[in-house]
Amino acid sequence: KEPQLSQKGTGLVIKKVSPPGGICGIKSRRGDVLEINYEARVASPGGPIYDSSEQRGTGQPYQFVLGNGDVIKGVDLGLFDMCPGEVRELDIPSALGYGRKGSILFDIPGDVRLWWKVELVRLNFVGEGNNAKTREELYDGGSGENSLDFVEIDK
């Protein structure tokens, strides 16, 4: 059984549900365009679904640029170093989700944890140039105040 991972200082918990099939030749990093299938729930894996790639009605995975703020911060941080075909569950604290205000669009109250199940379908484009920003730089501007090293946790 693969352990759950937590990024120190954030409250974000990442669980690798299924590894990619075969060898992972490349992992996601800042600036990559990711295509994902996902299901987003309020509070827990059993909570109500508030968004999903299926509900978007396009019949296609959702596409976004990793690390650009196109998705909530907890999802941005939780999908680094992911291989195509890999599935992860993200337990996202309010501060890395919709915060104290919540989301009017998705009818989410403030100060609520979110739970996402994400499958990385494709890495469409590997960004060129300076996309070497680390998770730490995205989270705290590189000040080093908030370490985002992974640690195993018991659950």
Short mmCIF file of N, CA and C in Angstrom, two decimals:
data_model
loop_
_atom_site.label_atom_id
_atom_site.label_comp_id
_atom_site.label_asym_id
_atom_site.label_seq_id
_atom_site.Cartn_x
_atom_site.Cartn_y
_atom_site.Cartn_z
N LYS A 1 0.84 -1.18 0.00
CA LYS A 1 0.00 0.00 0.00
C LYS A 1 0.88 1.24 0.00
N GLU A 2 0.64 2.13 -0.94
CA GLU A 2 1.43 3.36 -1.04
C GLU A 2 1.00 4.36 0.03
N PRO A 3 1.97 4.98 0.71
CA PRO A 3 1.60 5.93 1.76
C PRO A 3 1.01 7.21 1.19
N GLN A 4 0.23 7.89 2.01
CA GLN A 4 -0.24 9.21 1.64
C GLN A 4 0.92 10.17 1.87
N LEU A 5 0.91 11.24 1.14
CA LEU A 5 1.95 12.24 1.25
C LEU A 5 1.33 13.56 1.66
N SER A 6 2.08 14.34 2.40
CA SER A 6 1.62 15.66 2.80
C SER A 6 2.71 16.65 2.46
N GLN A 7 2.32 17.83 2.03
CA GLN A 7 3.31 18.86 1.81
C GLN A 7 3.38 19.71 3.07
N LYS A 8 4.53 19.66 3.74
CA LYS A 8 4.70 20.36 5.02
C LYS A 8 4.27 21.81 4.90
N GLY A 9 3.59 22.28 5.90
CA GLY A 9 3.25 23.69 5.96
C GLY A 9 2.00 24.10 5.22
N THR A 10 1.41 23.19 4.45
CA THR A 10 0.25 23.59 3.64
C THR A 10 -1.04 22.94 4.09
N GLY A 11 -0.96 21.75 4.67
CA GLY A 11 -2.16 20.99 4.99
C GLY A 11 -2.66 20.18 3.82
N LEU A 12 -1.99 20.27 2.67
CA LEU A 12 -2.37 19.52 1.49
C LEU A 12 -1.93 18.07 1.64
N VAL A 13 -2.86 17.13 1.42
CA VAL A 13 -2.54 15.71 1.49
C VAL A 13 -2.74 15.12 0.10
N ILE A 14 -1.72 14.41 -0.39
CA ILE A 14 -1.74 13.83 -1.73
C ILE A 14 -1.64 12.32 -1.59
N LYS A 15 -2.57 11.61 -2.21
CA LYS A 15 -2.53 10.15 -2.20
C LYS A 15 -2.45 9.67 -3.64
N LYS A 16 -1.41 8.89 -3.94
CA LYS A 16 -1.28 8.31 -5.27
C LYS A 16 -2.15 7.06 -5.29
N VAL A 17 -3.25 7.11 -6.05
CA VAL A 17 -4.22 6.03 -6.10
C VAL A 17 -3.76 4.94 -7.04
N SER A 18 -3.30 5.33 -8.22
CA SER A 18 -2.79 4.33 -9.14
C SER A 18 -1.62 4.91 -9.91
N PRO A 19 -0.55 4.16 -9.95
CA PRO A 19 0.62 4.61 -10.69
C PRO A 19 0.36 4.54 -12.18
N PRO A 20 1.17 5.22 -12.96
CA PRO A 20 0.98 5.13 -14.41
C PRO A 20 1.33 3.73 -14.90
N GLY A 21 0.75 3.34 -16.00
CA GLY A 21 1.12 2.07 -16.59
C GLY A 21 2.47 2.21 -17.29
N GLY A 22 3.36 1.30 -17.07
CA GLY A 22 4.67 1.36 -17.72
C GLY A 22 5.61 2.33 -17.04
N ILE A 23 6.61 2.72 -17.77
CA ILE A 23 7.66 3.60 -17.24
C ILE A 23 7.25 5.05 -17.46
N CYS A 24 7.48 5.87 -16.45
CA CYS A 24 7.19 7.29 -16.55
C CYS A 24 8.42 8.00 -17.09
N GLY A 25 8.36 8.42 -18.34
CA GLY A 25 9.49 9.08 -18.96
C GLY A 25 9.58 10.57 -18.66
N ILE A 26 8.44 11.17 -18.30
CA ILE A 26 8.44 12.59 -18.02
C ILE A 26 7.36 12.88 -16.98
N LYS A 27 7.68 13.80 -16.07
CA LYS A 27 6.73 14.18 -15.02
C LYS A 27 6.33 15.63 -15.21
N SER A 28 5.14 15.95 -14.74
CA SER A 28 4.62 17.30 -14.90
C SER A 28 5.43 18.31 -14.11
N ARG A 29 5.56 19.50 -14.70
CA ARG A 29 6.26 20.59 -14.02
C ARG A 29 5.63 21.91 -14.45
N ARG A 30 6.03 22.97 -13.81
CA ARG A 30 5.48 24.29 -14.07
C ARG A 30 5.58 24.63 -15.56
N GLY A 31 4.49 25.14 -16.10
CA GLY A 31 4.46 25.54 -17.50
C GLY A 31 3.95 24.47 -18.45
N ASP A 32 3.83 23.24 -17.96
CA ASP A 32 3.30 22.17 -18.81
C ASP A 32 1.80 22.34 -18.97
N VAL A 33 1.30 21.98 -20.14
CA VAL A 33 -0.14 21.97 -20.37
C VAL A 33 -0.63 20.56 -20.06
N LEU A 34 -1.48 20.45 -19.03
CA LEU A 34 -1.99 19.15 -18.60
C LEU A 34 -3.40 18.95 -19.08
N GLU A 35 -3.74 17.73 -19.41
CA GLU A 35 -5.13 17.34 -19.67
C GLU A 35 -5.50 16.35 -18.57
N ILE A 36 -6.57 16.69 -17.84
CA ILE A 36 -6.96 15.85 -16.70
C ILE A 36 -8.45 15.50 -16.75
N ASN A 37 -8.76 14.33 -16.23
CA ASN A 37 -10.12 13.99 -15.86
C ASN A 37 -10.17 14.14 -14.35
N TYR A 38 -11.21 14.75 -13.83
CA TYR A 38 -11.26 15.01 -12.40
C TYR A 38 -12.69 15.01 -11.87
N GLU A 39 -12.76 14.83 -10.57
CA GLU A 39 -14.02 14.96 -9.84
C GLU A 39 -13.69 15.75 -8.58
N ALA A 40 -14.41 16.84 -8.36
CA ALA A 40 -14.15 17.71 -7.21
C ALA A 40 -15.34 17.66 -6.27
N ARG A 41 -15.06 17.41 -5.00
CA ARG A 41 -16.12 17.28 -3.99
C ARG A 41 -15.88 18.25 -2.83
N VAL A 42 -16.96 18.57 -2.15
CA VAL A 42 -16.89 19.41 -0.97
C VAL A 42 -16.63 18.53 0.25
N ALA A 43 -15.62 18.86 1.01
CA ALA A 43 -15.33 18.32 2.33
C ALA A 43 -14.67 16.94 2.37
N SER A 44 -15.09 15.98 1.55
CA SER A 44 -14.56 14.62 1.70
C SER A 44 -14.87 13.80 0.45
N PRO A 45 -14.30 12.58 0.36
CA PRO A 45 -14.60 11.72 -0.79
C PRO A 45 -16.09 11.41 -0.94
N GLY A 46 -16.84 11.48 0.16
CA GLY A 46 -18.28 11.21 0.11
C GLY A 46 -19.13 12.46 0.00
N GLY A 47 -18.48 13.63 -0.04
CA GLY A 47 -19.21 14.89 -0.11
C GLY A 47 -19.83 15.12 -1.48
N PRO A 48 -20.67 16.14 -1.61
CA PRO A 48 -21.30 16.41 -2.90
C PRO A 48 -20.29 16.85 -3.96
N ILE A 49 -20.50 16.38 -5.18
CA ILE A 49 -19.65 16.79 -6.31
C ILE A 49 -20.03 18.21 -6.67
N TYR A 50 -19.04 19.10 -6.75
CA TYR A 50 -19.33 20.47 -7.16
C TYR A 50 -18.80 20.78 -8.55
N ASP A 51 -17.91 19.95 -9.07
CA ASP A 51 -17.38 20.15 -10.41
C ASP A 51 -16.71 18.87 -10.87
N SER A 52 -16.70 18.64 -12.17
CA SER A 52 -15.98 17.49 -12.72
C SER A 52 -15.77 17.71 -14.20
N SER A 53 -14.79 17.02 -14.76
CA SER A 53 -14.56 17.13 -16.20
C SER A 53 -15.77 16.59 -16.96
N GLU A 54 -16.44 15.60 -16.40
CA GLU A 54 -17.63 15.03 -17.05
C GLU A 54 -18.77 16.05 -17.09
N GLN A 55 -18.96 16.80 -15.99
CA GLN A 55 -20.04 17.80 -15.93
C GLN A 55 -19.83 18.95 -16.90
N ARG A 56 -18.60 19.18 -17.32
CA ARG A 56 -18.32 20.28 -18.24
C ARG A 56 -18.96 20.03 -19.61
N GLY A 57 -19.29 18.78 -19.91
CA GLY A 57 -20.06 18.45 -21.11
C GLY A 57 -19.33 18.53 -22.42
N THR A 58 -18.00 18.61 -22.40
CA THR A 58 -17.25 18.70 -23.66
C THR A 58 -16.87 17.33 -24.19
N GLY A 59 -16.91 16.32 -23.32
CA GLY A 59 -16.46 14.99 -23.72
C GLY A 59 -14.95 14.88 -23.79
N GLN A 60 -14.26 15.94 -23.38
CA GLN A 60 -12.80 15.98 -23.42
C GLN A 60 -12.26 16.25 -22.02
N PRO A 61 -11.03 15.82 -21.75
CA PRO A 61 -10.41 16.16 -20.47
C PRO A 61 -10.25 17.69 -20.36
N TYR A 62 -10.18 18.17 -19.13
CA TYR A 62 -9.97 19.59 -18.87
C TYR A 62 -8.49 19.91 -19.09
N GLN A 63 -8.22 21.03 -19.74
CA GLN A 63 -6.85 21.40 -20.08
C GLN A 63 -6.48 22.70 -19.37
N PHE A 64 -5.28 22.74 -18.80
CA PHE A 64 -4.80 23.96 -18.14
C PHE A 64 -3.27 23.94 -18.05
N VAL A 65 -2.71 25.10 -17.73
CA VAL A 65 -1.26 25.24 -17.59
C VAL A 65 -0.91 25.10 -16.11
N LEU A 66 -0.05 24.16 -15.78
CA LEU A 66 0.34 23.90 -14.40
C LEU A 66 1.19 25.04 -13.86
N GLY A 67 0.79 25.53 -12.68
CA GLY A 67 1.56 26.57 -12.01
C GLY A 67 1.20 27.99 -12.41
N ASN A 68 0.20 28.16 -13.27
CA ASN A 68 -0.19 29.50 -13.72
C ASN A 68 -1.36 30.08 -12.95
N GLY A 69 -1.92 29.32 -12.02
CA GLY A 69 -3.07 29.82 -11.29
C GLY A 69 -4.38 29.60 -12.04
N ASP A 70 -4.37 28.73 -13.05
CA ASP A 70 -5.59 28.42 -13.81
C ASP A 70 -6.58 27.61 -12.98
N VAL A 71 -6.07 26.92 -11.97
CA VAL A 71 -6.89 26.11 -11.05
C VAL A 71 -6.56 26.56 -9.63
N ILE A 72 -7.33 26.10 -8.66
CA ILE A 72 -7.05 26.49 -7.29
C ILE A 72 -5.64 26.01 -6.89
N LYS A 73 -5.05 26.71 -5.95
CA LYS A 73 -3.66 26.47 -5.58
C LYS A 73 -3.41 25.03 -5.12
N GLY A 74 -4.34 24.43 -4.40
CA GLY A 74 -4.15 23.06 -3.93
C GLY A 74 -4.03 22.06 -5.08
N VAL A 75 -4.75 22.31 -6.17
CA VAL A 75 -4.64 21.44 -7.34
C VAL A 75 -3.32 21.71 -8.06
N ASP A 76 -2.97 22.99 -8.22
CA ASP A 76 -1.67 23.31 -8.83
C ASP A 76 -0.54 22.60 -8.09
N LEU A 77 -0.49 22.71 -6.78
CA LEU A 77 0.58 22.10 -6.00
C LEU A 77 0.51 20.57 -6.02
N GLY A 78 -0.69 20.03 -6.04
CA GLY A 78 -0.87 18.58 -5.96
C GLY A 78 -0.57 17.80 -7.22
N LEU A 79 -0.40 18.50 -8.35
CA LEU A 79 -0.20 17.78 -9.61
C LEU A 79 1.22 17.88 -10.15
N PHE A 80 2.13 18.47 -9.37
CA PHE A 80 3.54 18.49 -9.78
C PHE A 80 4.11 17.08 -9.73
N ASP A 81 5.07 16.80 -10.59
CA ASP A 81 5.78 15.51 -10.64
C ASP A 81 4.83 14.34 -10.84
N MET A 82 3.79 14.55 -11.64
CA MET A 82 2.81 13.51 -11.93
C MET A 82 3.08 12.94 -13.32
N CYS A 83 2.89 11.65 -13.46
CA CYS A 83 3.10 10.97 -14.74
C CYS A 83 1.78 10.78 -15.48
N PRO A 84 1.79 10.84 -16.82
CA PRO A 84 0.57 10.52 -17.57
C PRO A 84 0.06 9.13 -17.19
N GLY A 85 -1.24 9.02 -16.96
CA GLY A 85 -1.85 7.77 -16.56
C GLY A 85 -1.99 7.62 -15.05
N GLU A 86 -1.29 8.45 -14.29
CA GLU A 86 -1.34 8.38 -12.82
C GLU A 86 -2.65 8.99 -12.31
N VAL A 87 -3.16 8.44 -11.22
CA VAL A 87 -4.36 8.95 -10.56
C VAL A 87 -3.98 9.35 -9.14
N ARG A 88 -4.41 10.56 -8.73
CA ARG A 88 -4.15 11.05 -7.37
C ARG A 88 -5.44 11.55 -6.74
N GLU A 89 -5.48 11.45 -5.41
CA GLU A 89 -6.53 12.08 -4.63
C GLU A 89 -5.89 13.21 -3.84
N LEU A 90 -6.53 14.35 -3.85
CA LEU A 90 -6.02 15.53 -3.15
C LEU A 90 -7.01 15.95 -2.08
N ASP A 91 -6.54 16.04 -0.85
CA ASP A 91 -7.33 16.54 0.27
C ASP A 91 -6.81 17.96 0.49
N ILE A 92 -7.60 18.95 0.09
CA ILE A 92 -7.14 20.33 -0.01
C ILE A 92 -7.72 21.18 1.12
N PRO A 93 -6.84 21.83 1.91
CA PRO A 93 -7.34 22.71 2.96
C PRO A 93 -7.96 23.97 2.36
N SER A 94 -8.83 24.58 3.11
CA SER A 94 -9.53 25.78 2.66
C SER A 94 -8.58 26.85 2.13
N ALA A 95 -7.45 27.05 2.80
CA ALA A 95 -6.50 28.09 2.41
C ALA A 95 -5.93 27.87 1.01
N LEU A 96 -5.93 26.62 0.53
CA LEU A 96 -5.44 26.33 -0.82
C LEU A 96 -6.60 26.05 -1.78
N GLY A 97 -7.82 26.29 -1.30
CA GLY A 97 -9.02 26.13 -2.12
C GLY A 97 -9.68 27.47 -2.35
N TYR A 98 -10.88 27.64 -1.77
CA TYR A 98 -11.62 28.89 -1.96
C TYR A 98 -11.57 29.80 -0.74
N GLY A 99 -10.81 29.39 0.29
CA GLY A 99 -10.55 30.26 1.43
C GLY A 99 -11.76 30.58 2.28
N ARG A 100 -11.67 31.69 2.98
CA ARG A 100 -12.73 32.11 3.91
C ARG A 100 -14.01 32.51 3.20
N LYS A 101 -13.89 33.03 1.99
CA LYS A 101 -15.07 33.52 1.27
C LYS A 101 -15.86 32.41 0.59
N GLY A 102 -15.19 31.30 0.28
CA GLY A 102 -15.87 30.24 -0.45
C GLY A 102 -16.00 30.59 -1.92
N SER A 103 -16.92 29.94 -2.60
CA SER A 103 -17.15 30.18 -4.02
C SER A 103 -18.64 30.32 -4.29
N ILE A 104 -19.03 31.47 -4.78
CA ILE A 104 -20.43 31.69 -5.15
C ILE A 104 -20.77 30.83 -6.37
N LEU A 105 -19.85 30.78 -7.34
CA LEU A 105 -20.08 30.01 -8.57
C LEU A 105 -20.42 28.55 -8.28
N PHE A 106 -19.69 27.94 -7.35
CA PHE A 106 -19.89 26.53 -7.04
C PHE A 106 -20.71 26.31 -5.77
N ASP A 107 -21.21 27.38 -5.17
CA ASP A 107 -22.02 27.31 -3.95
C ASP A 107 -21.28 26.57 -2.83
N ILE A 108 -20.03 26.98 -2.61
CA ILE A 108 -19.19 26.38 -1.57
C ILE A 108 -19.03 27.41 -0.45
N PRO A 109 -19.38 27.05 0.77
CA PRO A 109 -19.20 27.98 1.88
C PRO A 109 -17.71 28.20 2.17
N GLY A 110 -17.41 29.23 2.95
CA GLY A 110 -16.03 29.51 3.32
C GLY A 110 -15.49 28.48 4.30
N ASP A 111 -14.18 28.43 4.36
CA ASP A 111 -13.47 27.56 5.31
C ASP A 111 -13.84 26.09 5.20
N VAL A 112 -13.95 25.60 3.97
CA VAL A 112 -14.30 24.19 3.73
C VAL A 112 -13.16 23.50 2.99
N ARG A 113 -12.79 22.29 3.46
CA ARG A 113 -11.81 21.48 2.72
C ARG A 113 -12.45 20.97 1.44
N LEU A 114 -11.61 20.70 0.47
CA LEU A 114 -12.07 20.14 -0.80
C LEU A 114 -11.36 18.82 -1.03
N TRP A 115 -11.97 17.96 -1.82
CA TRP A 115 -11.38 16.67 -2.15
C TRP A 115 -11.47 16.49 -3.66
N TRP A 116 -10.35 16.24 -4.29
CA TRP A 116 -10.30 16.05 -5.74
C TRP A 116 -9.70 14.69 -6.06
N LYS A 117 -10.27 14.03 -7.06
CA LYS A 117 -9.66 12.83 -7.64
C LYS A 117 -9.28 13.21 -9.07
N VAL A 118 -8.00 13.04 -9.40
CA VAL A 118 -7.48 13.53 -10.67
C VAL A 118 -6.71 12.44 -11.40
N GLU A 119 -6.99 12.29 -12.69
CA GLU A 119 -6.21 11.41 -13.56
C GLU A 119 -5.52 12.30 -14.59
N LEU A 120 -4.19 12.20 -14.66
CA LEU A 120 -3.45 12.93 -15.69
C LEU A 120 -3.53 12.12 -16.98
N VAL A 121 -4.30 12.64 -17.93
CA VAL A 121 -4.50 11.94 -19.20
C VAL A 121 -3.31 12.16 -20.13
N ARG A 122 -2.88 13.44 -20.26
CA ARG A 122 -1.80 13.77 -21.18
C ARG A 122 -1.03 14.99 -20.71
N LEU A 123 0.26 14.97 -21.03
CA LEU A 123 1.09 16.17 -20.99
C LEU A 123 1.18 16.61 -22.45
N ASN A 124 0.45 17.65 -22.83
CA ASN A 124 0.41 18.06 -24.24
C ASN A 124 1.63 18.82 -24.68
N PHE A 125 2.23 19.55 -23.78
CA PHE A 125 3.31 20.43 -24.15
C PHE A 125 4.20 20.58 -22.94
N VAL A 126 5.45 20.39 -23.13
CA VAL A 126 6.39 20.61 -22.05
C VAL A 126 6.95 22.00 -22.28
N GLY A 127 6.66 22.90 -21.34
CA GLY A 127 7.07 24.30 -21.48
C GLY A 127 8.57 24.41 -21.68
N GLU A 128 8.95 25.33 -22.53
CA GLU A 128 10.37 25.57 -22.78
C GLU A 128 10.80 26.81 -22.01
N GLY A 129 12.09 26.98 -21.92
CA GLY A 129 12.60 28.17 -21.25
C GLY A 129 12.63 27.97 -19.75
N ASN A 130 12.34 29.04 -19.02
CA ASN A 130 12.49 29.01 -17.57
C ASN A 130 11.21 28.54 -16.89
N ASN A 131 11.01 27.24 -16.81
CA ASN A 131 9.88 26.73 -16.06
C ASN A 131 10.38 25.91 -14.87
N ALA A 132 11.53 26.28 -14.39
CA ALA A 132 12.16 25.52 -13.31
C ALA A 132 11.71 25.97 -11.92
N LYS A 133 10.69 26.83 -11.83
CA LYS A 133 10.23 27.26 -10.51
C LYS A 133 9.79 26.05 -9.71
N THR A 134 10.19 26.03 -8.49
CA THR A 134 9.83 24.91 -7.62
C THR A 134 8.47 25.15 -6.99
N ARG A 135 7.96 24.11 -6.34
CA ARG A 135 6.73 24.26 -5.57
C ARG A 135 6.89 25.36 -4.52
N GLU A 136 8.07 25.39 -3.89
CA GLU A 136 8.31 26.38 -2.84
C GLU A 136 8.17 27.79 -3.39
N GLU A 137 8.70 28.04 -4.58
CA GLU A 137 8.62 29.36 -5.18
C GLU A 137 7.17 29.73 -5.51
N LEU A 138 6.38 28.75 -5.93
CA LEU A 138 4.98 29.03 -6.21
C LEU A 138 4.21 29.30 -4.93
N TYR A 139 4.58 28.60 -3.87
CA TYR A 139 3.83 28.71 -2.61
C TYR A 139 4.21 29.94 -1.81
N ASP A 140 5.52 30.22 -1.68
CA ASP A 140 5.91 31.33 -0.82
C ASP A 140 6.91 32.28 -1.48
N GLY A 141 6.97 32.26 -2.80
CA GLY A 141 7.87 33.17 -3.49
C GLY A 141 9.34 32.81 -3.36
N GLY A 142 9.60 31.62 -2.83
CA GLY A 142 10.99 31.17 -2.68
C GLY A 142 11.65 31.65 -1.41
N SER A 143 10.88 32.20 -0.48
CA SER A 143 11.46 32.72 0.76
C SER A 143 11.97 31.60 1.66
N GLY A 144 11.47 30.39 1.46
CA GLY A 144 11.88 29.27 2.30
C GLY A 144 11.12 29.18 3.60
N GLU A 145 10.18 30.09 3.82
CA GLU A 145 9.42 30.10 5.07
C GLU A 145 8.50 28.90 5.18
N ASN A 146 8.02 28.40 4.06
CA ASN A 146 7.08 27.27 4.07
C ASN A 146 7.69 26.12 3.28
N SER A 147 8.22 25.14 3.98
CA SER A 147 8.80 23.99 3.32
C SER A 147 7.68 23.11 2.76
N LEU A 148 7.84 22.69 1.52
CA LEU A 148 6.82 21.84 0.91
C LEU A 148 7.37 20.44 0.64
N ASP A 149 8.33 20.03 1.43
CA ASP A 149 8.85 18.67 1.29
C ASP A 149 7.75 17.68 1.60
N PHE A 150 7.75 16.57 0.87
CA PHE A 150 6.77 15.53 1.13
C PHE A 150 7.15 14.75 2.37
N VAL A 151 6.17 14.42 3.18
CA VAL A 151 6.38 13.54 4.33
C VAL A 151 5.27 12.50 4.32
N GLU A 152 5.61 11.29 4.76
CA GLU A 152 4.59 10.25 4.86
C GLU A 152 3.75 10.53 6.10
N ILE A 153 2.45 10.29 6.00
CA ILE A 153 1.59 10.44 7.15
C ILE A 153 0.76 9.17 7.31
N ASP A 154 0.36 8.89 8.52
CA ASP A 154 -0.49 7.72 8.78
C ASP A 154 -1.93 8.16 8.75
N LYS A 155 -2.76 7.44 8.01
CA LYS A 155 -4.19 7.72 7.98
C LYS A 155 -4.94 6.44 7.87
#
